[in-house]
Rosetta silent file (secondary structure, phi, psi, omega in degrees, C-alpha in Angstrom):
SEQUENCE: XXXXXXXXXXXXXXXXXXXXXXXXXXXXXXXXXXXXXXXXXXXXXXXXXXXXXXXXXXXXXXXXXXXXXXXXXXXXXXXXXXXXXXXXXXXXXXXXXXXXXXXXXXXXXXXXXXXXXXXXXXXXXXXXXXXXXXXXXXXXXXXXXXXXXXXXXXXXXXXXXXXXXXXXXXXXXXXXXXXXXXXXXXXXXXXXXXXXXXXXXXXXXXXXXXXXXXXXXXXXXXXXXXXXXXXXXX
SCORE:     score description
SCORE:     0.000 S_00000001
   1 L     0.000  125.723 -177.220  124.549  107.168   86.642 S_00000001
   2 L   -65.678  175.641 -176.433  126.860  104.368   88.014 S_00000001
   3 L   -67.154   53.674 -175.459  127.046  100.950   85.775 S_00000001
   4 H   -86.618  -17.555  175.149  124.479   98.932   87.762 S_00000001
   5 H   -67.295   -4.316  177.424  123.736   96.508   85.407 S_00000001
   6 H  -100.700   -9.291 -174.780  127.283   95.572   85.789 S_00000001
   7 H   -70.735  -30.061 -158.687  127.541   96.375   89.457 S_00000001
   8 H   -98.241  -12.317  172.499  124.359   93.765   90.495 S_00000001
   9 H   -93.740    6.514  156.602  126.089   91.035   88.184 S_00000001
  10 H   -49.564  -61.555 -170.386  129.133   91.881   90.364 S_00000001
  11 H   -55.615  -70.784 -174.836  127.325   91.698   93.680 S_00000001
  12 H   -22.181  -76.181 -167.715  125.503   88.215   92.214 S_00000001
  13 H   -14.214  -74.021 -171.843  129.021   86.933   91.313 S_00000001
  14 H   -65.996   -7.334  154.091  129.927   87.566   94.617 S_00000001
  15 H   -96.741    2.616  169.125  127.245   85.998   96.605 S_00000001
  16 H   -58.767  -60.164 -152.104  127.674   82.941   94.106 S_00000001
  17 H   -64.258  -42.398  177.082  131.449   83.141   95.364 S_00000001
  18 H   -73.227  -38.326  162.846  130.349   83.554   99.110 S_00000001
  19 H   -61.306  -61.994  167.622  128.018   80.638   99.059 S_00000001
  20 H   -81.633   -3.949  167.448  129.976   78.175   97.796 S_00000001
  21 L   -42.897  -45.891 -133.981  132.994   79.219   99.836 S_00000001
  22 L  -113.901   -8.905 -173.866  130.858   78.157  102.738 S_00000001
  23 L    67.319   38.178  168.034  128.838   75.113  100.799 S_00000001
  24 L   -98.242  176.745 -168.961  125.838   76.674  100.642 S_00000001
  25 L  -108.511  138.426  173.526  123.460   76.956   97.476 S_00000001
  26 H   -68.299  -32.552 -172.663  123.459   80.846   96.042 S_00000001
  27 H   -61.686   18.812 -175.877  119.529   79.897   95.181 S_00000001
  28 H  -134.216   12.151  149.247  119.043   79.989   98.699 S_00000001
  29 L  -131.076  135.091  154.150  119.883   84.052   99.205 S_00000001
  30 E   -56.626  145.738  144.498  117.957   86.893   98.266 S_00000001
  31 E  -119.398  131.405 -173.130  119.517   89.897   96.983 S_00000001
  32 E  -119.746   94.246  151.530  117.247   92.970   98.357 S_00000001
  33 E   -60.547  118.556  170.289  118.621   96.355   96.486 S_00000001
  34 E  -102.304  135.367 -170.130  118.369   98.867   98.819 S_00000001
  35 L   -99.193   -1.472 -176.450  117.166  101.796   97.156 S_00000001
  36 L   -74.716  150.503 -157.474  116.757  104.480   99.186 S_00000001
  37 L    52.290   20.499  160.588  117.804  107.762   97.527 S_00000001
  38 L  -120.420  140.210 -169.333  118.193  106.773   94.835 S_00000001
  39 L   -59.828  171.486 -174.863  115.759  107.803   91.878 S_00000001
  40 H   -59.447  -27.015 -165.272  113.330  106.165   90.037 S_00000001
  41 H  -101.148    6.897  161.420  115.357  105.614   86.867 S_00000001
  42 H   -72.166  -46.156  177.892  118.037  103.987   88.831 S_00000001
  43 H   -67.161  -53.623 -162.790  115.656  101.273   90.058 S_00000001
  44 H   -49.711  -57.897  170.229  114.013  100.923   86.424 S_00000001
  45 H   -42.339 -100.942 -108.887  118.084   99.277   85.348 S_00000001
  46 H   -70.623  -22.815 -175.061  118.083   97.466   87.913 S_00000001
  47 H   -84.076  -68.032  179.888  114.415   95.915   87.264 S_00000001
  48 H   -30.550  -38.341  160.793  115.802   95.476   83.393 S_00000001
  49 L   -84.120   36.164  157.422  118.939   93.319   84.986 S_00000001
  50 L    62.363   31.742  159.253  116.001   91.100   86.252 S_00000001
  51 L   -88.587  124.114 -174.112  116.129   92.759   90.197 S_00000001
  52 L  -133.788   11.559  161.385  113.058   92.649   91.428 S_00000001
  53 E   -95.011  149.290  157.881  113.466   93.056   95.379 S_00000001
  54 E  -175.314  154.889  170.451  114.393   96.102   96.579 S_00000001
  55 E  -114.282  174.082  176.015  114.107   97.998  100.139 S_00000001
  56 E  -151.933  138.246  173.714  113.632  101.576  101.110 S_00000001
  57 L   -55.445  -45.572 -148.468  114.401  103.370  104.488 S_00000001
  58 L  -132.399  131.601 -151.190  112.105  106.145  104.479 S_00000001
  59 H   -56.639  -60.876 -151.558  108.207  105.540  104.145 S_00000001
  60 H   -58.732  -45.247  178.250  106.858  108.485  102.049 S_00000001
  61 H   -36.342  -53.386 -177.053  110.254  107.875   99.687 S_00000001
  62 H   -66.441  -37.416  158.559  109.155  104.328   99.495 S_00000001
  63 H   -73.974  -67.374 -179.628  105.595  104.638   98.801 S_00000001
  64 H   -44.395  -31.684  151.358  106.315  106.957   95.871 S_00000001
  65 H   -33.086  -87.774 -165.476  108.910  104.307   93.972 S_00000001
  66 H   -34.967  -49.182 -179.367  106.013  101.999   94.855 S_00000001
  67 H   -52.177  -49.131  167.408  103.488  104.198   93.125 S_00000001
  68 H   -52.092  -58.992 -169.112  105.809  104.758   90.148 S_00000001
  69 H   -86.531   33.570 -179.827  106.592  100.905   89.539 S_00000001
  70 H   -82.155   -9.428 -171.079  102.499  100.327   90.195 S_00000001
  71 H   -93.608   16.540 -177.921  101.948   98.784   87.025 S_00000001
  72 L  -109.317  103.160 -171.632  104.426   96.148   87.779 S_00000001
  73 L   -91.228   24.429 -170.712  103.287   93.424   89.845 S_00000001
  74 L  -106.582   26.335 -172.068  106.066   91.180   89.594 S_00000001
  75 L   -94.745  146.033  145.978  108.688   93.699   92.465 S_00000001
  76 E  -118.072  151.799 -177.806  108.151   93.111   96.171 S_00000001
  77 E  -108.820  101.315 -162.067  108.973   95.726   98.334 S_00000001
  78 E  -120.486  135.823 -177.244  110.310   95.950  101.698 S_00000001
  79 E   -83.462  110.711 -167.538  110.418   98.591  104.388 S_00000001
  80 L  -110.620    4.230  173.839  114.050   98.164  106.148 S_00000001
  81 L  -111.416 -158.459  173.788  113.994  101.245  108.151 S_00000001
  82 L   -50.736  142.182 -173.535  113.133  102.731  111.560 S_00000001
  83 L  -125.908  139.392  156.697  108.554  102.657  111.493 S_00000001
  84 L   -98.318  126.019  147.522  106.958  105.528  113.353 S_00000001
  85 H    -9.544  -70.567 -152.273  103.922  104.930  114.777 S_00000001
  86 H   -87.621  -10.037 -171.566  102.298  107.549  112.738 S_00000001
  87 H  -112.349    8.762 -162.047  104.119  106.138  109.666 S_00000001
  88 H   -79.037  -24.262  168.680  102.613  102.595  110.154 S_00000001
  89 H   -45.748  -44.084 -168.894   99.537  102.922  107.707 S_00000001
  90 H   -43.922  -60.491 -175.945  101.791  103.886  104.993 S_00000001
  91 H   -41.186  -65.007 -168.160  103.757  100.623  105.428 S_00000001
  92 H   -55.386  -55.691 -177.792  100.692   98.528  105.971 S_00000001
  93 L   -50.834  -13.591 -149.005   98.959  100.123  102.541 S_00000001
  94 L  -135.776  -38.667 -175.655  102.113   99.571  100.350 S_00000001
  95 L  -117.952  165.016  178.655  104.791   97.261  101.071 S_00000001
  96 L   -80.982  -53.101 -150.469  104.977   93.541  101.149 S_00000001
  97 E  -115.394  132.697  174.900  107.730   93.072  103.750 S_00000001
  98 E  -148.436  102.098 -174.093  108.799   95.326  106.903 S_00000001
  99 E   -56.355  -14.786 -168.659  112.221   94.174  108.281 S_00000001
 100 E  -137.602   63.843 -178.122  112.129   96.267  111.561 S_00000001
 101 E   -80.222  116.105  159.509  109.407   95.271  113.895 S_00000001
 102 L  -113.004  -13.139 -165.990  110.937   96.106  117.604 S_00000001
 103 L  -145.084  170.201 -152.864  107.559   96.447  119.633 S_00000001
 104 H   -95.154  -44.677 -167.520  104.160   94.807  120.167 S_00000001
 105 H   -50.296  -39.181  167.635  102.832   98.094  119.381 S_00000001
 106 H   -44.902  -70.028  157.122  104.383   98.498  115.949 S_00000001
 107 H   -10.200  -98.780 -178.702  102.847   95.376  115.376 S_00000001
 108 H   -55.218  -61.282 -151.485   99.507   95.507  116.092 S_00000001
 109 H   -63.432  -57.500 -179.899   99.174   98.648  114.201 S_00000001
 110 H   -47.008  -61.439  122.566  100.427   97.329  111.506 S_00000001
 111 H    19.199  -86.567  170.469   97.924   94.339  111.661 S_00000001
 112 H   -79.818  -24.054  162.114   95.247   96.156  111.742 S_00000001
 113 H   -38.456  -53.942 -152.313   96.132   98.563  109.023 S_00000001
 114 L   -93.512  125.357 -138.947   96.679   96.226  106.677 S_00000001
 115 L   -55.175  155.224  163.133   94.043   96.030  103.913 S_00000001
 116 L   -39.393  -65.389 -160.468   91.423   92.780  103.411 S_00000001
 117 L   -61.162  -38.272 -178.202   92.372   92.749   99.966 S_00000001
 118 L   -49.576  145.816  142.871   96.342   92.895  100.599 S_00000001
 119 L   -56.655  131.894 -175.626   98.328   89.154  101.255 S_00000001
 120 L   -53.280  150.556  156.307   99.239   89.428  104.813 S_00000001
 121 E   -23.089   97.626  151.946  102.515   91.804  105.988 S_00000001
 122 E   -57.475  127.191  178.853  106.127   89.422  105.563 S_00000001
 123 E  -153.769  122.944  158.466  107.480   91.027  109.027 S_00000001
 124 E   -66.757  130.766  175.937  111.056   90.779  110.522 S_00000001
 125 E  -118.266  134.572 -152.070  111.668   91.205  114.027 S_00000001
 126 E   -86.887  124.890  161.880  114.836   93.444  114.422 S_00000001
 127 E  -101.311  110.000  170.333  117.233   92.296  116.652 S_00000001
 128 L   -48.181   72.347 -154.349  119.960   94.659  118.106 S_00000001
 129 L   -70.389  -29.006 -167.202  122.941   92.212  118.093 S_00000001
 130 L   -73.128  -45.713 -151.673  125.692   95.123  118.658 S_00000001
 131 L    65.806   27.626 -178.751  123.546   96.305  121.611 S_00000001
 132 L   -82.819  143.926 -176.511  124.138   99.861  121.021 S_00000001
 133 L   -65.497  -19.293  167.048  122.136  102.447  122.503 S_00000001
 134 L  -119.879   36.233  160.233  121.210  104.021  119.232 S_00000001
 135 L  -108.219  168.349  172.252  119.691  101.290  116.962 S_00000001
 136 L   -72.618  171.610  176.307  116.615  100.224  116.692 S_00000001
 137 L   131.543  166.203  171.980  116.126   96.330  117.730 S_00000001
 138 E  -104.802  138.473  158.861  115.260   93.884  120.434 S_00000001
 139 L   -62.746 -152.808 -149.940  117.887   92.297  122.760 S_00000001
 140 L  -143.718   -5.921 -178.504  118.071   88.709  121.804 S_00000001
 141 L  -113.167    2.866  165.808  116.691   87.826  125.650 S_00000001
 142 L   -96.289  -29.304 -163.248  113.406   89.465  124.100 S_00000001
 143 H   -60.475  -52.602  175.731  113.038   87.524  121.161 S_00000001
 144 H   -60.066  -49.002  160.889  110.739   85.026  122.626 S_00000001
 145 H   -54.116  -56.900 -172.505  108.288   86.968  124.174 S_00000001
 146 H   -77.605  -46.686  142.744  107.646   89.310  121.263 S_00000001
 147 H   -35.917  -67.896  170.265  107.787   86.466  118.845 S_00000001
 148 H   -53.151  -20.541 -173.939  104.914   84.756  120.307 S_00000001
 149 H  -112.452    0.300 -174.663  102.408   87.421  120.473 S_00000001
 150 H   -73.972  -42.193 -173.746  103.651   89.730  116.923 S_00000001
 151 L   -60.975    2.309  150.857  103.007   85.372  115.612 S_00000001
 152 L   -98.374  -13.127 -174.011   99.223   85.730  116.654 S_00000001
 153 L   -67.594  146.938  168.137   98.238   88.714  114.612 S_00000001
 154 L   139.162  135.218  172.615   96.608   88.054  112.063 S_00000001
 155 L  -121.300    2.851 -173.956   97.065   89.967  109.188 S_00000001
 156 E  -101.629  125.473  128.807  101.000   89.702  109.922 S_00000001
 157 E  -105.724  120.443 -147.003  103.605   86.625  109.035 S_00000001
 158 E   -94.424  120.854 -178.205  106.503   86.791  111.215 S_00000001
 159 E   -72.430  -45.988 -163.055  109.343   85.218  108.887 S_00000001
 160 E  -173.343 -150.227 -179.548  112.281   85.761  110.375 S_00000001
 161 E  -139.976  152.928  177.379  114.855   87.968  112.077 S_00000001
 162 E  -140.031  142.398 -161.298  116.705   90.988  111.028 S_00000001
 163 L  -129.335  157.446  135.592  120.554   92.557  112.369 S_00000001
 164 L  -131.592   71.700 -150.702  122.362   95.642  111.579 S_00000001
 165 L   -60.982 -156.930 -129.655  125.485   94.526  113.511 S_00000001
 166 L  -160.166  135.470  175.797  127.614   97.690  114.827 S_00000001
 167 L   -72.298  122.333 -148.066  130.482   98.094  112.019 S_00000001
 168 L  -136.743  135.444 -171.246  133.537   95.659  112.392 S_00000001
 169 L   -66.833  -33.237 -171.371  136.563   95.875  110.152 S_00000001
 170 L  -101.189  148.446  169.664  137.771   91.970  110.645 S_00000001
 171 L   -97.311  -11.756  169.225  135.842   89.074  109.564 S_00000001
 172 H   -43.933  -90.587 -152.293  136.336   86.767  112.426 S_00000001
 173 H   -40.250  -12.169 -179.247  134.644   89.589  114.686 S_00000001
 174 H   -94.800  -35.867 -164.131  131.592   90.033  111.786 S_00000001
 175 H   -89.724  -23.096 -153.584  131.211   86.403  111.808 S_00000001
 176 H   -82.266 -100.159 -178.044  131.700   85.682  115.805 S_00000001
 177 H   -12.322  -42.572  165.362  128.407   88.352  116.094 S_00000001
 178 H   -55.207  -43.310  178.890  126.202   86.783  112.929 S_00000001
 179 H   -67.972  -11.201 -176.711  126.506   83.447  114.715 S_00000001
 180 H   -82.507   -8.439 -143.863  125.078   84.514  117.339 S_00000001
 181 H  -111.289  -96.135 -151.594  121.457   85.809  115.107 S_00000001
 182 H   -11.788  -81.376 -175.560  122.499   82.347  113.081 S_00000001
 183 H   -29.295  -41.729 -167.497  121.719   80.300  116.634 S_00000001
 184 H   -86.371  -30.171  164.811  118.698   82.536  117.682 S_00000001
 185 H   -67.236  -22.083  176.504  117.146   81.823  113.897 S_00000001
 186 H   -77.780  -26.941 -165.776  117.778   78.285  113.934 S_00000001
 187 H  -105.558  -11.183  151.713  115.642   78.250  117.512 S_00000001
 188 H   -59.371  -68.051 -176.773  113.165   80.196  116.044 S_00000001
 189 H   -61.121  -50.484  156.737  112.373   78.061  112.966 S_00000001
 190 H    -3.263 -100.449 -173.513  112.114   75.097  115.801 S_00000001
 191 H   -11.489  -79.917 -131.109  108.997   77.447  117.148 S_00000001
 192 L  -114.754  123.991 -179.209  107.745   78.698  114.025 S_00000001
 193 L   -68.673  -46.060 -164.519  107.332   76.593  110.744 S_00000001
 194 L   -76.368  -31.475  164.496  106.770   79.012  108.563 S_00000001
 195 L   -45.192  139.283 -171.673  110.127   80.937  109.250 S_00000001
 196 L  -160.950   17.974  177.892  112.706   81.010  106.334 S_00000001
 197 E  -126.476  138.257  151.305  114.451   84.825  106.826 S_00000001
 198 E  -143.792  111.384  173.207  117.391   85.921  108.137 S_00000001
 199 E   -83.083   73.006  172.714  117.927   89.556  106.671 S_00000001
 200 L  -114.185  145.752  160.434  121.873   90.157  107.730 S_00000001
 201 L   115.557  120.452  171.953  125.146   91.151  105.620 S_00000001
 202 L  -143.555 -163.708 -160.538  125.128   94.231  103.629 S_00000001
 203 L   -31.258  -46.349 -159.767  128.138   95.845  101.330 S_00000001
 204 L  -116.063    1.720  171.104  131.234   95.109  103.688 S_00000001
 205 L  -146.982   44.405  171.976  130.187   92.340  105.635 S_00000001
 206 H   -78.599  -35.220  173.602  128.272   89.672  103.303 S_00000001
 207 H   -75.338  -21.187  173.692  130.688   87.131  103.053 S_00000001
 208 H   -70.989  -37.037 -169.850  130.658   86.649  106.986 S_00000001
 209 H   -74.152  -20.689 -163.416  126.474   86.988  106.947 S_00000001
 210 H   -72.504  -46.227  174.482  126.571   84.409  104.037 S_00000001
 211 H   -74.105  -18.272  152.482  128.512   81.915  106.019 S_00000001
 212 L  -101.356   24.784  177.267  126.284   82.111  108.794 S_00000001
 213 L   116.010  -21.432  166.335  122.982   81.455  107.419 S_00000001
 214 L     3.019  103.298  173.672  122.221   84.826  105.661 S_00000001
 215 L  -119.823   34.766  164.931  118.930   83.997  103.339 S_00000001
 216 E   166.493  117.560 -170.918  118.716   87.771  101.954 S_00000001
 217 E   -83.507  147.292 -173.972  121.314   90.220  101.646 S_00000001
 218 E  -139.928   97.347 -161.568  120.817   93.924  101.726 S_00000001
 219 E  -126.107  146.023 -167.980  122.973   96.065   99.329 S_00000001
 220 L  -137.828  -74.961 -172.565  122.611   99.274   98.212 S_00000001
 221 H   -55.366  -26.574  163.904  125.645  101.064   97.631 S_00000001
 222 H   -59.109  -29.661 -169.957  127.749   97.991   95.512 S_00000001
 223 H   -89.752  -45.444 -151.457  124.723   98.247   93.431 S_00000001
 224 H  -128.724   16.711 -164.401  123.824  101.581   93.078 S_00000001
 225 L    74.286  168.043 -172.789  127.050  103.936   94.226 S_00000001
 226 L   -51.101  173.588  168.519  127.570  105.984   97.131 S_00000001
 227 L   -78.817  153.988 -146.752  124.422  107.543   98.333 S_00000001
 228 L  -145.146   80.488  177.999  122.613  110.567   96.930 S_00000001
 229 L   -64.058  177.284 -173.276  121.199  113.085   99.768 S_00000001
 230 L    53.406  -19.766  174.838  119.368  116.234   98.915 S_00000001
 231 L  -116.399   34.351 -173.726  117.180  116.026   95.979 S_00000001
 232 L  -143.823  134.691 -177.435  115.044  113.117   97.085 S_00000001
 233 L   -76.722  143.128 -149.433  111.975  113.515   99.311 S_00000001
 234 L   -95.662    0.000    0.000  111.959  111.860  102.918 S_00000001
């Protein structure tokens, strides 16, 4: 088991360090452990070093965590990866936050899924900033339409915006791309009052999302080691 209580007061350190680089306040980013594949007793450190966000990729993984950690009601949970139709109940039943809304349909399901008793859905709408043909995401010339009608449902509150930029070695070129999500979130929050997320920046490019407006970071391997395939159900 890696060190994580010393790895997440690394990671803090370093979005202290990133913040004030840039004159921003650190109280004004989340850190969101991403957790996927990694086991339950990985998470439990990390809730003992006071972490109490964390995402997960993969629904059934994430609802079981969630199941495990049930008697603790102070974690929120957020679903950061690709949602299947067929996987949208899950979501709706379990987590507070789901980071990758690309369609009205996703939406709406989600909406109606999600129980009376339940706080409404925190929902991201994913933007494809890279433009690459194989992420998930919205162009950024979409973002208005599908803002206004996912920002009538409701059992949904649409928060914010969420990137996974295409991976870029320089920080100019990670920062030139964040500004552009920075610009479309600032014109957003205009719209919509209630917006206060921008989920961008994850191990190797934080200090660029941090300097453009970042308000919730999403690290998994700085935290928790390389990733751990095969003995954890999808």
């Amino acid at each position: 088991m890696h060190n994580i209580e010393q790895n997440l007061h690394d990671v803090r350190n370093n979005i202290i360090l990133a913040a004030q680089k840039c004159g921003r306040s650190p109280e004004e980013i989340t850190l969101l452990a991403v957790s996927k594949t990694k086991p339950a007793e990985a998470i439990a450190k990390a809730i003992a070093t006071g972490q109490r966000e964390f995402g997960e990729n993969y629904v059934q993984e994430g609802v079981e965590k969630i199941q495990q950690f049930a008697n603790r009601n102070d974690l929120i949970w957020h679903f950061i990866g690709p949602l299947q139709s067929n996987k949208s109940r899950l979501v709706a039943e379990h987590f507070d936050w789901c980071h990758t809304i690309d369609r009205l349909k996703i939406a709406q399901r989600l909406s109606e899924q999600r129980p009376e008793s339940m706080s409404p859905l925190n929902v991201l709408i994913q933007i494809n900033i890279s433009g690459e043909n194989s992420k998930s995401g919205i162009l950024l010339e979409e973002l208005e339409e599908l803002a206004a009608k996912v920002n009538l449902l409701p059992n949904l509150v649409l928060r914010g915006l969420m990137a996974i930029p295409a991976p870029e070695e320089d920080y100019e070129q990670q920062a030139a791309i964040f500004r552009r999500m920075e610009q479309a979130f600032i014109k957003l929050k205009a719209q919509y009052p209630q917006i206060d997320t921008l989920s961008m920046g994850m191990t190797d490019d934080m200090e660029a999302a941090i300097a453009c407006g970042s308000t919730l970071v999403r690290i998994g391997t700085a935290i928790f080691g390389a990733r751990e395939y095969g003995s954890t159900v999808r």
